């Protein structure tokens, strides 16, 4: 799973739905008037988006709006977002696509698709429901993401007194957002759009933990514990006092108000039946929105469910073959139990677990030039998931760095519940989250100043997660699964994504219960109940996202097979990977057309 910035999921979804675009200084737009007009469309749209979602600029390293949290939730914000999308529509329709070069036409198509999707999703009410009625949840809520982004080692820069003073203004905006979340989630209650009870109970636990941690335990205080050398003693005392006051007088009281609202008003009305979107008044339409948002396809829930069942059957047959090859005589479920309990697959300490990921990184690095013509320069750090969120976080995730390398990309590995973390899946997990998965793809895009920033910074989940899952299987060709247990771990991870297709659509299109979803994943993967429960709860609060992995991977695998068949001996794996990666994160239908044109030119 990749996380591309420091704003809430709702803000990120809006950014990816309405698309902020800008012409990069080095991008080779044509010299003709129509290409210049297209470049201006991108530039104007991008500037409007950064004003609308200012933290997107700060994440990029553009500090013009670093003291602005952004609205991100009110009716006025929704109206401004709709107006923004309509302006983009008028802008792009004024450009004559037929007069553009093939590459400029691709840029036009990406922009047009995303703009149309944004307008449609606002017209249906799906965006408003997502942004407002479900403003917070236990996994994607800004109450979890913002403190991590603002802590030392997060995505916010702390270099000057001005940076610290701007951060204080963001604290204030954070508290305002939390109060506004109460207003709009209360309205969601009246509409029947409400979380299921166990999700609400998790949030209540989080609010209690944040309040109990107090000022001294807040991640927001960590920037005052070690100042840059350029900040003098007087400023240090002043800023530390101000940070403590901000947390004590604004941030913690906002969480107390949230706790009171959720305990007194929200919990009594929380849903107790089927947890998926199909149980909501407009749930089916909302799920269609999420499926397209995350896969950039028009596949239906039924189509994805059937695809998932077929993939589960295929991968399960492969798992049975590997189980037999290891000499294990028991059933596949018994083999799962063996992998979870065998001491040689476990780690004595958290540091030993992280060291194993670093060893995998050292093994992968020298193999990359055989498969890729261009390598990123951005460094990759491997760190533990911060303690304050580890109990609700995924097993691993990636956060992108900055274009100038001042903030590295980070592969976060969850070291909580260490006895449940086992070695067979670790190679595939690193290939996915690190290199050549998210870090490789994301860094290549961000570092390429010749691309317009919407291709550098936009994260289409179907493309991004599809690429990362493709990279797990690429490990076979790279010779990284010479141990049959690591190869089985790769299959286990692939099965994990195949079951997601079945479970996500089961929950949100077919009325599955939470326990039904948990049991299905337990029956088909080696993962334990605690891990699987966290995952299923993630699918409940982030509908559709879990389907993007397999959908995207299967598109990339299909395109590679087509290229290999059409080009024969002329097929070059490095050239194919370059074509997939060299225009940033594009919708899957655009990638399909791009590879078809590349094949038509002879590869």
Coordinates of C-alpha atoms in Angstrom, one line a residue, residues 78-393:
X78 CA -17.4 20.9 -2.0
X79 CA -18.8 23.8 -4.0
X80 CA -15.3 25.1 -4.7
X81 CA -14.2 21.6 -5.8
X82 CA -17.1 21.3 -8.2
X83 CA -16.4 24.7 -9.6
X84 CA -12.7 23.7 -10.0
X85 CA -13.7 20.5 -11.9
X86 CA -16.0 22.5 -14.2
X87 CA -13.3 25.0 -14.9
X88 CA -11.0 22.1 -15.9
X89 CA -13.7 20.7 -18.2
X90 CA -14.1 24.0 -19.9
X91 CA -10.3 24.4 -20.2
X92 CA -9.6 21.0 -21.8
X93 CA -12.6 21.2 -24.2
X94 CA -11.1 24.4 -25.6
X95 CA -8.0 22.5 -26.7
X96 CA -8.1 20.8 -30.1
X97 CA -6.9 17.3 -29.4
X98 CA -6.5 16.4 -33.1
X99 CA -3.9 19.1 -33.4
X100 CA -1.7 17.7 -30.6
X101 CA 1.3 15.3 -30.9
X102 CA 0.6 11.6 -29.8
X103 CA 2.2 12.2 -26.4
X104 CA 0.3 15.4 -25.8
X105 CA -2.9 13.5 -26.8
X106 CA -2.1 11.0 -24.1
X107 CA -1.8 13.9 -21.5
X108 CA -5.1 15.3 -22.8
X109 CA -6.8 12.0 -22.4
X110 CA -5.6 11.5 -18.8
X111 CA -6.7 15.0 -17.8
X112 CA -10.1 14.7 -19.6
X113 CA -10.8 11.3 -18.0
X114 CA -10.1 12.4 -14.5
X115 CA -12.0 15.6 -14.9
X116 CA -15.1 13.8 -16.3
X117 CA -14.9 11.3 -13.4
X118 CA -14.7 14.0 -10.8
X119 CA -17.7 15.9 -12.3
X120 CA -19.7 12.6 -12.5
X121 CA -18.9 11.7 -8.9
X122 CA -19.9 15.0 -7.5
X123 CA -23.1 14.9 -9.6
X124 CA -24.0 11.5 -8.1
X125 CA -23.3 12.8 -4.6
X126 CA -20.6 10.1 -4.1
X127 CA -17.7 12.6 -3.5
X128 CA -19.7 14.5 -0.9
X129 CA -20.7 11.4 1.0
X130 CA -17.1 10.2 1.0
X131 CA -15.6 13.6 2.1
X132 CA -18.3 14.6 4.6
X133 CA -20.4 11.8 5.9
X134 CA -17.5 9.4 6.4
X135 CA -14.9 12.1 7.2
X136 CA -13.1 9.9 9.8
X137 CA -12.4 6.3 10.3
X138 CA -9.9 4.2 12.3
X139 CA -7.5 3.8 9.4
X140 CA -7.7 6.8 7.1
X141 CA -8.8 9.4 9.6
X142 CA -6.8 12.7 9.7
X143 CA -6.6 12.2 13.5
X144 CA -4.2 9.4 12.7
X145 CA -2.5 10.6 9.5
X146 CA -1.8 14.3 10.4
X147 CA 0.2 13.7 13.6
X148 CA 2.4 11.2 11.8
X149 CA 3.0 13.6 8.9
X150 CA 3.9 16.4 11.3
X151 CA 6.1 14.4 13.6
X152 CA 9.9 14.2 13.2
X153 CA 10.6 12.0 10.3
X154 CA 7.3 12.7 8.7
X155 CA 6.6 14.7 5.5
X156 CA 6.7 18.2 7.0
X157 CA 10.0 20.1 6.9
X158 CA 11.4 21.6 10.2
X159 CA 14.4 23.7 9.2
X160 CA 13.6 27.3 10.3
X161 CA 11.6 29.1 12.9
X162 CA 9.1 30.0 10.2
X163 CA 8.6 26.3 9.5
X164 CA 7.8 25.8 13.2
X165 CA 5.5 28.8 13.3
X166 CA 3.7 27.5 10.1
X167 CA 3.3 24.1 11.8
X168 CA 1.5 25.8 14.7
X169 CA -1.0 27.2 12.3
X170 CA -1.5 23.8 10.9
X171 CA -2.2 22.5 14.4
X172 CA -5.0 25.1 14.6
X173 CA -6.4 24.1 11.3
X174 CA -6.3 20.4 12.3
X175 CA -8.4 21.2 15.4
X176 CA -10.9 23.1 13.2
X177 CA -11.1 20.2 10.8
X178 CA -11.9 17.8 13.7
X179 CA -14.7 20.0 14.9
X180 CA -16.1 20.3 11.4
X181 CA -15.9 16.5 11.1
X182 CA -18.4 16.3 14.0
X183 CA -20.8 18.6 12.1
X184 CA -20.8 16.7 8.9
X185 CA -20.7 13.2 10.4
X186 CA -23.7 14.2 12.5
X187 CA -25.4 15.1 9.2
X188 CA -24.4 11.8 7.9
X189 CA -26.2 10.1 10.8
X190 CA -29.4 11.9 9.7
X191 CA -28.9 10.5 6.1
X192 CA -28.3 7.0 7.3
X193 CA -24.6 7.1 6.3
X194 CA -22.9 5.7 9.4
X195 CA -20.0 3.4 10.2
X196 CA -20.5 -0.1 11.6
X197 CA -20.2 -0.4 15.4
X198 CA -16.8 -2.1 15.7
X199 CA -15.2 0.6 13.5
X200 CA -16.7 3.3 15.8
X201 CA -15.4 1.4 18.9
X202 CA -11.9 1.4 17.3
X203 CA -12.0 5.2 16.8
X204 CA -13.2 5.7 20.3
X205 CA -10.2 3.8 21.5
X206 CA -7.9 5.9 19.4
X207 CA -9.4 9.1 20.7
X208 CA -8.9 7.9 24.3
X209 CA -5.3 6.9 23.6
X210 CA -4.5 10.3 22.1
X211 CA -6.1 12.1 25.1
X212 CA -4.3 9.9 27.6
X213 CA -1.0 10.4 25.9
X214 CA -1.3 14.1 26.7
X215 CA 1.1 16.8 25.6
X216 CA 4.3 14.8 26.3
X217 CA 3.1 11.8 24.4
X218 CA 1.9 13.6 21.3
X219 CA 3.8 13.0 18.0
X220 CA 3.1 16.7 17.3
X221 CA 5.6 17.6 20.1
X222 CA 8.5 15.6 18.7
X223 CA 9.8 18.5 16.5
X224 CA 10.7 20.4 19.7
X225 CA 12.8 17.6 21.1
X226 CA 15.7 18.1 18.6
X227 CA 16.0 21.4 16.8
X228 CA 18.1 22.2 13.7
X229 CA 21.4 23.8 14.6
X230 CA 20.4 27.1 12.9
X231 CA 17.6 27.7 15.5
X232 CA 18.9 29.6 18.5
X233 CA 18.2 29.0 22.2
X234 CA 15.6 31.8 22.6
X235 CA 13.6 30.6 19.6
X236 CA 13.8 27.1 21.0
X237 CA 12.3 28.0 24.3
X238 CA 9.6 30.2 22.6
X239 CA 8.6 27.5 20.1
X240 CA 8.6 24.7 22.6
X241 CA 6.2 26.7 24.8
X242 CA 4.0 27.5 21.8
X243 CA 3.9 23.8 20.7
X244 CA 3.0 22.6 24.1
X245 CA 0.2 25.2 24.4
X246 CA -1.1 24.4 21.0
X247 CA -1.4 20.7 21.7
X248 CA -2.9 21.3 25.2
X249 CA -5.3 24.1 24.3
X250 CA -6.4 23.2 20.8
X251 CA -5.5 19.7 19.7
X252 CA -6.4 17.6 22.8
X253 CA -9.6 19.5 23.5
X254 CA -10.7 18.8 19.9
X255 CA -10.2 15.1 20.5
X256 CA -12.2 15.3 23.7
X257 CA -15.1 16.8 21.8
X258 CA -14.7 14.0 19.2
X259 CA -14.7 11.4 22.0
X260 CA -17.9 12.9 23.5
X261 CA -19.6 13.0 20.1
X262 CA -18.7 9.5 19.2
X263 CA -19.6 8.0 22.6
X264 CA -22.9 9.9 23.1
X265 CA -24.3 10.4 19.6
X266 CA -22.6 8.3 17.1
X267 CA -22.0 4.9 18.8
X268 CA -25.7 4.4 19.7
X269 CA -26.6 4.8 16.0
X270 CA -23.7 2.8 14.6
X271 CA -24.7 -0.1 12.3
X272 CA -24.6 -3.6 13.6
X273 CA -25.6 -5.6 10.5
X274 CA -23.8 -6.2 7.2
X275 CA -20.8 -3.8 7.3
X276 CA -20.5 -3.1 3.5
X277 CA -21.8 -0.2 1.4
X278 CA -24.7 -2.3 0.1
X279 CA -26.4 -1.7 3.5
X280 CA -26.4 2.0 3.0
X281 CA -29.2 4.0 1.3
X282 CA -27.1 4.8 -1.8
X283 CA -24.5 2.2 -1.2
X284 CA -24.4 0.5 -4.6
X285 CA -23.9 3.8 -6.5
X286 CA -21.2 4.7 -3.9
X287 CA -19.4 1.4 -4.4
X288 CA -19.4 1.9 -8.2
X289 CA -17.7 5.3 -7.6
X290 CA -15.0 3.7 -5.4
X291 CA -14.4 0.9 -7.8
X292 CA -13.7 3.3 -10.7
X293 CA -11.7 5.6 -8.5
X294 CA -9.3 2.9 -7.5
X295 CA -9.2 0.7 -10.6
X296 CA -9.7 3.4 -13.3
X297 CA -11.9 0.9 -15.1
X298 CA -15.7 0.5 -15.4
X299 CA -15.6 -3.1 -14.1
X300 CA -18.6 -4.0 -12.0
X301 CA -18.6 -5.6 -8.6
X302 CA -19.9 -8.9 -10.1
X303 CA -17.2 -8.9 -12.7
X304 CA -14.5 -8.3 -10.1
X305 CA -16.0 -11.0 -7.8
X306 CA -15.9 -13.6 -10.6
X307 CA -12.3 -12.6 -11.5
X308 CA -11.3 -13.0 -7.9
X309 CA -12.8 -16.5 -7.6
X310 CA -10.9 -17.6 -10.8
X311 CA -7.6 -16.1 -9.4
X312 CA -8.1 -17.8 -6.1
X313 CA -8.5 -21.2 -7.8
X314 CA -5.5 -20.7 -10.0
X315 CA -3.2 -19.5 -7.2
X316 CA -4.4 -22.2 -4.8
X317 CA -3.4 -24.9 -7.4
X318 CA 0.1 -23.4 -7.5
X319 CA 0.3 -23.4 -3.8
X320 CA -0.6 -27.0 -3.6
X321 CA 2.3 -27.8 -6.1
X322 CA 4.8 -25.9 -4.0
X323 CA 3.6 -27.5 -0.7
X324 CA 4.1 -30.9 -2.3
X325 CA 7.6 -29.9 -3.5
X326 CA 8.7 -29.0 0.0
X327 CA 7.9 -32.6 1.1
X328 CA 5.2 -31.5 3.6
X329 CA 2.7 -34.3 3.7
X330 CA -0.3 -32.5 5.3
X331 CA -3.0 -30.4 3.8
X332 CA -2.7 -26.8 2.6
X333 CA -4.3 -25.5 5.8
X334 CA -1.9 -27.6 7.8
X335 CA 1.0 -26.1 5.8
X336 CA -0.3 -22.6 6.6
X337 CA -0.3 -23.5 10.3
X338 CA 3.3 -24.9 10.0
X339 CA 4.5 -21.7 8.4
X340 CA 2.9 -19.6 11.2
X341 CA 4.4 -21.8 14.0
X342 CA 7.8 -22.9 12.7
X343 CA 10.5 -21.1 14.8
X344 CA 13.0 -20.7 11.9
X345 CA 10.5 -18.4 10.2
X346 CA 10.3 -16.0 13.1
X347 CA 12.4 -13.2 14.6
X348 CA 13.7 -12.7 18.1
X349 CA 13.6 -8.9 18.0
X350 CA 12.1 -6.1 16.0
X351 CA 15.5 -5.1 14.9
X352 CA 16.2 -8.5 13.5
X353 CA 13.0 -8.3 11.5
X354 CA 14.0 -4.9 10.0
X355 CA 17.5 -6.2 9.4
X356 CA 16.1 -9.0 7.3
X357 CA 14.3 -6.5 5.0
X358 CA 17.6 -4.6 4.7
X359 CA 19.4 -7.8 3.6
X360 CA 16.7 -8.3 1.0
X361 CA 17.3 -4.8 -0.2
X362 CA 21.0 -5.4 -0.5
X363 CA 20.3 -8.6 -2.6
X364 CA 17.9 -6.8 -5.0
X365 CA 19.9 -3.7 -5.7
X366 CA 22.6 -5.2 -8.0
X367 CA 20.0 -7.1 -10.0
X368 CA 18.0 -4.1 -11.2
X369 CA 20.1 -3.0 -14.2
X370 CA 19.2 -6.3 -15.9
X371 CA 15.5 -5.3 -15.9
X372 CA 15.5 -1.5 -16.0
X373 CA 17.3 1.0 -18.2
X374 CA 16.8 3.8 -15.7
X375 CA 17.2 3.6 -11.9
X376 CA 15.9 6.2 -9.4
X377 CA 18.4 8.2 -7.3
X378 CA 16.2 8.8 -4.3
X379 CA 17.2 6.9 -1.2
X380 CA 14.9 4.4 0.5
X381 CA 14.8 4.1 4.3
X382 CA 13.4 1.1 6.1
X383 CA 11.7 2.0 9.3
X384 CA 9.3 0.6 11.8
X385 CA 5.7 1.8 11.7
X386 CA 5.3 4.5 14.4
X387 CA 4.2 3.0 17.7
X388 CA 1.2 5.3 18.0
X389 CA -0.4 3.8 14.9
X390 CA 1.1 0.3 14.6
X391 CA -1.9 -1.5 16.1
X392 CA -4.2 -0.3 13.4
X393 CA -1.7 0.0 10.5

